[in-house]
Coordinates of C-alpha atoms and ligand atoms in Angstrom, one line a residue:
X1 CA -147.5 -65.4 -37.4
X2 CA -143.5 -65.0 -40.1
X3 CA -141.3 -65.5 -37.9
X4 CA -137.8 -64.7 -39.7
X5 CA -135.1 -67.6 -36.9
X6 CA -137.7 -70.3 -35.5
X7 CA -139.0 -72.6 -37.3
X8 CA -143.0 -73.4 -35.3
X9 CA -145.4 -76.2 -35.9
X10 CA -148.5 -78.2 -34.1
X11 CA -148.0 -81.6 -34.3
X12 CA -151.3 -82.9 -32.5
X13 CA -151.3 -81.8 -29.0
X14 CA -147.5 -81.0 -29.3
X15 CA -145.7 -77.3 -29.7
X16 CA -142.7 -77.1 -31.8
X17 CA -140.2 -74.8 -32.0
X18 CA -137.2 -75.1 -33.6
X19 CA -134.1 -72.7 -34.6
X20 CA -132.8 -72.3 -37.5
X21 CA -130.1 -69.3 -38.3
X22 CA -128.1 -72.4 -39.7
X23 CA -125.7 -70.0 -41.4
X24 CA -124.5 -68.9 -37.7
X25 CA -124.7 -72.3 -36.3
X26 CA -128.5 -71.3 -34.5
X27 CA -126.6 -68.0 -32.1
X28 CA -129.2 -66.7 -30.3
X29 CA -130.0 -63.7 -31.1
X30 CA -132.0 -60.9 -28.8
X31 CA -134.4 -60.4 -32.6
X32 CA -134.3 -65.1 -32.4
X33 CA -135.3 -65.3 -28.5
X34 CA -138.3 -62.7 -29.3
X35 CA -139.4 -64.8 -31.5
X36 CA -139.2 -68.0 -29.5
X37 CA -140.7 -65.9 -26.7
X38 CA -143.5 -65.5 -29.0
X39 CA -144.1 -68.7 -30.3
X40 CA -143.9 -69.8 -26.7
X41 CA -146.8 -66.9 -26.0
X42 CA -148.8 -68.5 -28.7
X43 CA -148.3 -72.0 -27.5
X44 CA -149.3 -71.0 -23.8
X45 CA -152.7 -69.9 -24.8
X46 CA -153.3 -72.6 -27.1
X47 CA -155.4 -75.1 -24.9
X48 CA -154.8 -78.0 -27.0
X49 CA -151.3 -77.7 -26.6
X50 CA -150.0 -79.9 -23.6
X51 CA -146.3 -79.7 -24.4
X52 CA -143.8 -78.3 -26.1
X53 CA -140.8 -79.3 -27.9
X54 CA -138.1 -76.9 -28.5
X55 CA -134.5 -77.8 -31.0
X56 CA -132.4 -76.6 -33.3
X57 CA -130.5 -79.0 -35.7
X58 CA -128.5 -81.8 -36.0
X59 CA -124.9 -79.7 -35.7
X60 CA -126.1 -77.3 -33.2
X61 CA -128.6 -76.9 -31.0
X62 CA -127.0 -73.1 -30.1
X63 CA -123.8 -72.8 -30.3
X64 CA -124.2 -69.9 -27.5
X65 CA -125.1 -66.1 -27.5
X66 CA -125.5 -64.2 -30.9
X67 CA -121.7 -62.8 -30.4
X68 CA -121.2 -60.3 -33.2
X69 CA -124.3 -59.1 -31.7
X70 CA -122.7 -59.0 -28.2
X71 CA -118.8 -57.8 -29.3
X72 CA -119.5 -54.1 -29.7
X73 CA -121.9 -54.2 -25.9
X74 CA -120.6 -51.8 -23.3
X75 CA -121.8 -52.1 -19.6
X76 CA -124.1 -49.8 -19.5
X77 CA -125.7 -50.5 -22.9
X78 CA -126.2 -54.1 -21.5
X79 CA -127.6 -52.8 -18.4
X80 CA -130.4 -50.4 -20.0
X81 CA -131.8 -52.9 -21.9
X82 CA -131.2 -55.1 -19.1
X83 CA -129.5 -57.9 -22.1
X84 CA -130.3 -61.0 -21.2
X85 CA -133.1 -61.1 -19.2
X86 CA -136.7 -62.1 -22.0
X87 CA -135.2 -64.7 -21.9
X88 CA -135.8 -65.7 -18.5
X89 CA -139.6 -66.6 -20.7
X90 CA -138.8 -69.6 -22.0
X91 CA -138.2 -70.7 -17.6
X92 CA -141.2 -69.3 -17.3
X93 CA -143.3 -71.5 -19.5
X94 CA -146.4 -72.6 -17.7
X95 CA -146.4 -76.5 -19.8
X96 CA -144.0 -78.1 -19.8
X97 CA -141.2 -77.4 -22.4
X98 CA -138.2 -80.6 -23.4
X99 CA -135.0 -79.2 -25.4
X100 CA -134.0 -81.8 -28.0
X101 CA -130.8 -81.4 -28.1
X102 CA -128.1 -82.4 -31.3
X103 CA -125.0 -81.2 -31.9
X104 CA -123.6 -78.0 -30.1
X105 CA -125.2 -76.5 -27.5
X106 CA -122.6 -74.4 -25.5
X107 CA -122.4 -70.6 -23.8
X108 CA -126.6 -69.5 -24.4
X109 CA -127.1 -72.9 -26.0
X110 CA -126.8 -74.7 -23.0
X111 CA -128.3 -72.4 -20.9
X112 CA -131.7 -72.3 -22.9
X113 CA -131.5 -75.8 -23.0
X114 CA -131.2 -76.0 -19.1
X115 CA -134.8 -73.4 -18.9
X116 CA -136.6 -76.4 -20.5
X117 CA -137.6 -79.0 -18.5
X118 CA -135.6 -81.7 -19.3
X119 CA -133.5 -82.4 -21.8
X120 CA -133.1 -85.6 -24.6
X121 CA -130.2 -85.5 -26.4
X122 CA -128.3 -86.8 -29.1
X123 CA -125.5 -89.3 -29.2
X124 CA -123.5 -86.0 -31.1
X125 CA -124.6 -83.9 -28.3
X126 CA -121.9 -81.5 -26.7
X127 CA -122.2 -79.2 -24.0
X128 CA -120.4 -76.0 -22.6
X129 CA -120.0 -73.0 -20.8
X130 CA -117.1 -72.0 -22.8
X131 CA -117.8 -67.8 -22.2
X132 CA -114.6 -67.2 -20.2
X133 CA -112.7 -68.1 -23.4
X134 CA -114.7 -64.7 -24.5
X135 CA -113.4 -62.2 -21.2
X136 CA -116.9 -62.9 -19.7
X137 CA -118.9 -65.1 -17.1
X138 CA -122.2 -66.9 -18.3
X139 CA -124.9 -64.9 -18.1
X140 CA -128.6 -66.7 -18.6
X141 CA -127.7 -69.0 -15.8
X142 CA -125.1 -71.3 -16.7
X143 CA -123.2 -70.9 -13.3
X144 CA -126.8 -71.8 -11.5
X145 CA -128.6 -74.6 -13.5
X146 CA -125.1 -76.0 -14.4
X147 CA -124.0 -76.6 -10.9
X148 CA -128.1 -77.7 -9.6
X149 CA -127.7 -80.5 -12.7
X150 CA -124.5 -81.9 -12.0
X151 CA -123.0 -80.7 -8.9
X152 CA -120.6 -78.4 -7.9
X153 CA -117.0 -79.6 -9.2
X154 CA -118.2 -80.1 -12.4
X155 CA -119.9 -77.0 -13.0
X156 CA -116.5 -74.9 -11.7
X157 CA -114.6 -77.2 -13.9
X158 CA -117.0 -76.6 -16.8
X159 CA -117.2 -72.5 -15.9
X160 CA -113.8 -72.5 -15.5
X161 CA -112.2 -73.9 -18.7
X162 CA -114.9 -73.9 -21.0
X163 CA -114.4 -77.7 -21.8
X164 CA -117.0 -79.6 -23.6
X165 CA -119.1 -82.6 -22.4
X166 CA -120.3 -85.1 -24.6
X167 CA -123.2 -86.9 -24.1
X168 CA -122.7 -89.9 -22.3
X169 CA -120.6 -87.8 -19.4
X170 CA -123.7 -85.4 -19.2
X171 CA -125.7 -88.6 -18.8
X172 CA -123.7 -89.2 -15.6
X173 CA -123.8 -86.0 -14.6
X174 CA -127.4 -85.7 -15.0
X175 CA -127.7 -83.0 -17.0
X176 CA -129.7 -85.1 -19.5
X177 CA -132.1 -87.2 -18.9
X178 CA -131.1 -89.8 -21.7
X179 CA -129.5 -90.5 -24.6
X180 CA -130.9 -91.7 -27.9
X181 CA -129.2 -91.4 -31.5
X182 CA -129.2 -88.9 -33.6
X183 CA -132.1 -90.3 -35.9
X184 CA -134.2 -91.3 -33.6
X185 CA -133.6 -88.1 -31.5
X186 CA -137.2 -86.5 -33.7
X187 CA -139.3 -89.0 -33.4
X188 CA -138.0 -89.8 -29.3
X189 CA -138.8 -86.7 -27.8
X190 CA -141.8 -86.9 -29.5
X191 CA -143.2 -89.5 -28.3
X192 CA -142.2 -88.4 -25.6
X193 CA -144.1 -85.3 -26.4
X194 CA -147.2 -86.6 -27.0
X195 CA -147.3 -88.8 -24.0
X196 CA -147.4 -85.9 -21.3
X197 CA -150.1 -83.4 -23.6
X198 CA -151.7 -87.3 -23.4
X199 CA -152.5 -86.5 -19.5
X200 CA -153.9 -84.0 -17.9
X201 CA -152.5 -80.1 -18.8
X202 CA -153.7 -79.3 -15.3
X203 CA -151.9 -82.2 -13.6
X204 CA -148.9 -81.8 -15.7
X205 CA -148.7 -78.4 -14.9
X206 CA -148.8 -78.5 -11.3
X207 CA -146.2 -81.7 -11.5
X208 CA -143.8 -79.0 -13.2
X209 CA -144.5 -76.1 -10.8
X210 CA -144.2 -78.4 -7.7
X211 CA -140.7 -79.9 -9.3
X212 CA -139.8 -76.1 -10.1
X213 CA -140.0 -75.7 -5.9
X214 CA -137.7 -77.8 -4.7
X215 CA -134.7 -75.9 -6.4
X216 CA -135.9 -73.0 -4.3
X217 CA -137.3 -73.6 -1.4
X218 CA -136.5 -75.5 2.0
X219 CA -137.5 -79.6 1.7
X220 CA -140.7 -79.0 4.7
X221 CA -141.8 -75.5 2.2
X222 CA -141.6 -78.4 -0.7
X223 CA -143.2 -81.2 0.8
X224 CA -145.7 -79.1 2.0
X225 CA -146.2 -77.1 -1.2
X226 CA -146.5 -80.3 -3.2
X227 CA -149.3 -82.3 -0.9
X228 CA -151.5 -78.9 -1.5
X229 CA -150.9 -79.6 -5.4
X230 CA -152.0 -83.3 -4.7
X231 CA -155.1 -81.5 -2.5
X232 CA -155.9 -79.6 -5.3
X233 CA -155.6 -82.6 -7.6
X234 CA -158.8 -84.0 -6.7
X235 CA -160.6 -80.6 -7.2
X236 CA -160.1 -82.0 -10.8
X237 CA -162.3 -83.9 -13.0
X238 CA -159.1 -85.4 -14.4
X239 CA -158.7 -86.9 -11.6
X240 CA -162.2 -88.4 -11.2
X241 CA -161.5 -89.7 -14.6
X242 CA -158.1 -91.0 -14.6
X243 CA -158.8 -92.8 -11.4
X244 CA -162.2 -94.3 -12.7
X245 CA -160.4 -95.4 -15.4
X246 CA -158.1 -97.7 -14.0
X247 CA -160.6 -99.1 -11.9
X248 CA -162.5 -100.0 -14.7
X249 CA -159.8 -101.1 -16.5
X250 CA -160.0 -98.9 -19.2
X251 CA -157.7 -96.1 -20.9
X252 CA -158.7 -92.5 -19.0
X253 CA -159.2 -89.8 -21.3
X254 CA -158.1 -87.1 -19.7
X255 CA -160.3 -83.1 -20.9
X256 CA -158.1 -80.5 -18.4
X257 CA -160.9 -80.0 -16.7
Ligands
HXC1 C1 -122.2 -65.8 -33.6 C2 -121.1 -67.7 -34.5 C3 -121.4 -68.7 -33.6 C4 -122.2 -67.5 -31.9 C5 -121.5 -69.7 -34.5 N1 -121.1 -69.0 -35.8 N2 -121.5 -69.6 -33.2 N3 -121.7 -66.8 -34.3 N4 -122.1 -66.2 -32.3 N5 -122.2 -67.5 -30.8 C6 -120.6 -68.3 -36.6 C7 -119.3 -68.7 -36.3 O1 -119.1 -66.8 -37.2 C8 -119.1 -68.9 -38.4 O2 -119.6 -68.2 -38.7 C9 -120.5 -70.0 -38.0 O3 -120.7 -69.5 -37.4 C10 -120.2 -71.4 -38.9 O4 -119.1 -71.7 -37.5 P1 -118.3 -72.4 -37.3 O5 -116.9 -71.4 -36.2 O6 -116.8 -72.2 -39.4 O7 -117.7 -73.9 -37.0 P2 -117.0 -75.1 -36.8 O8 -115.4 -74.8 -37.1 O9 -117.7 -75.8 -36.7 O10 -116.6 -74.6 -35.4 C11 -118.5 -74.5 -34.4 C12 -118.0 -73.6 -33.1 C13 -117.6 -72.6 -33.0 C14 -117.2 -75.0 -32.1 C15 -119.1 -74.5 -32.0 O11 -118.4 -71.5 -34.3 C16 -117.5 -72.0 -32.1 O12 -116.8 -71.6 -31.0 N6 -118.6 -71.1 -31.8 C17 -119.2 -70.3 -30.5 C18 -118.9 -71.1 -29.2 C19 -119.6 -69.7 -27.8 O13 -118.5 -69.4 -27.7 N7 -120.5 -69.8 -27.4 C20 -120.6 -68.8 -26.4 C21 -121.2 -67.7 -26.4 S1 -120.7 -66.4 -25.3 P3 -119.2 -67.5 -40.3 O14 -120.2 -66.1 -41.0 O15 -117.7 -67.6 -39.8 O16 -119.2 -68.5 -41.0 C22 -122.4 -66.5 -24.8 C23 -123.0 -66.1 -23.6 C24 -124.1 -66.2 -23.0 O17 -123.5 -67.5 -25.0 C25 -124.4 -65.3 -21.9 C26 -125.2 -65.0 -21.7 C27 -126.7 -65.4 -23.0

């Protein structure tokens, strides 16, 4: 598949998607996001892929939705075309997705990173929801996901002022799982992705589904869901392999069954 706005690559069991509109700091046009959705579909179908990494450039993960595309929009057009809703595809991905963020992750860029399962940031990363400065509200989950990540006070301040957070603040606030030096970002993220991809795919998918439940249900329901997933994991060959390997003091060879 030939893409115009992204690059894709398979590295062993890891699918890599690189946003590639350098002249626009990876502004997220509808065309770019459609390509991301197609690439995710392909990795989702490919049974050899166990984890996906989404990244941008050293200067920008993504500087937001494409302002030049949005500028002529009116309400009717936005509503009729269900503008932005196709982006939800990223959050619906069933296999784990890691965001490797360097440089700007602003507006839709920050929202896109937050749709991934976790964010590993380079030390030059900057996160923000500057939509307020453009006369609009965040539209891809900024007010909702950022609040869940960093709490009401910081999310409210970020969304009301458009202030950017640097990587240190983002890590302290719980938005990113960890920070690595810019030069090491991709190497470190690939190590993490490979580690995940080496585990049993049905089980990593169950883990993802279970953690995501924590955002969408009561504690009692979430615990019940987790317990059922835990019971279900005993129906996999990989459970026998994982526990058998421990008892036999050898490395497990998971077969995604
Ligand atoms: C379209 C963009 C863009 C964007 C940058 N560019 N961000 N084009 N949409 N979001 C373009 C610029 O127009 C410019 O193109 C080129 O990228 C380089 O940008 P500069 O501004 O010259 O770079 P710099 O001075 O380094 O400043 C970097 C920056 C700034 C601070 C990130 O570009 C910026 O403030 N960008 C907008 C950030 C923003 O407001 N994002 C939220 C968008 S709204 P030319 O052709 O002039 O060289 C949003 C809504 C989400 O995301 C709701 C639903 C998803």
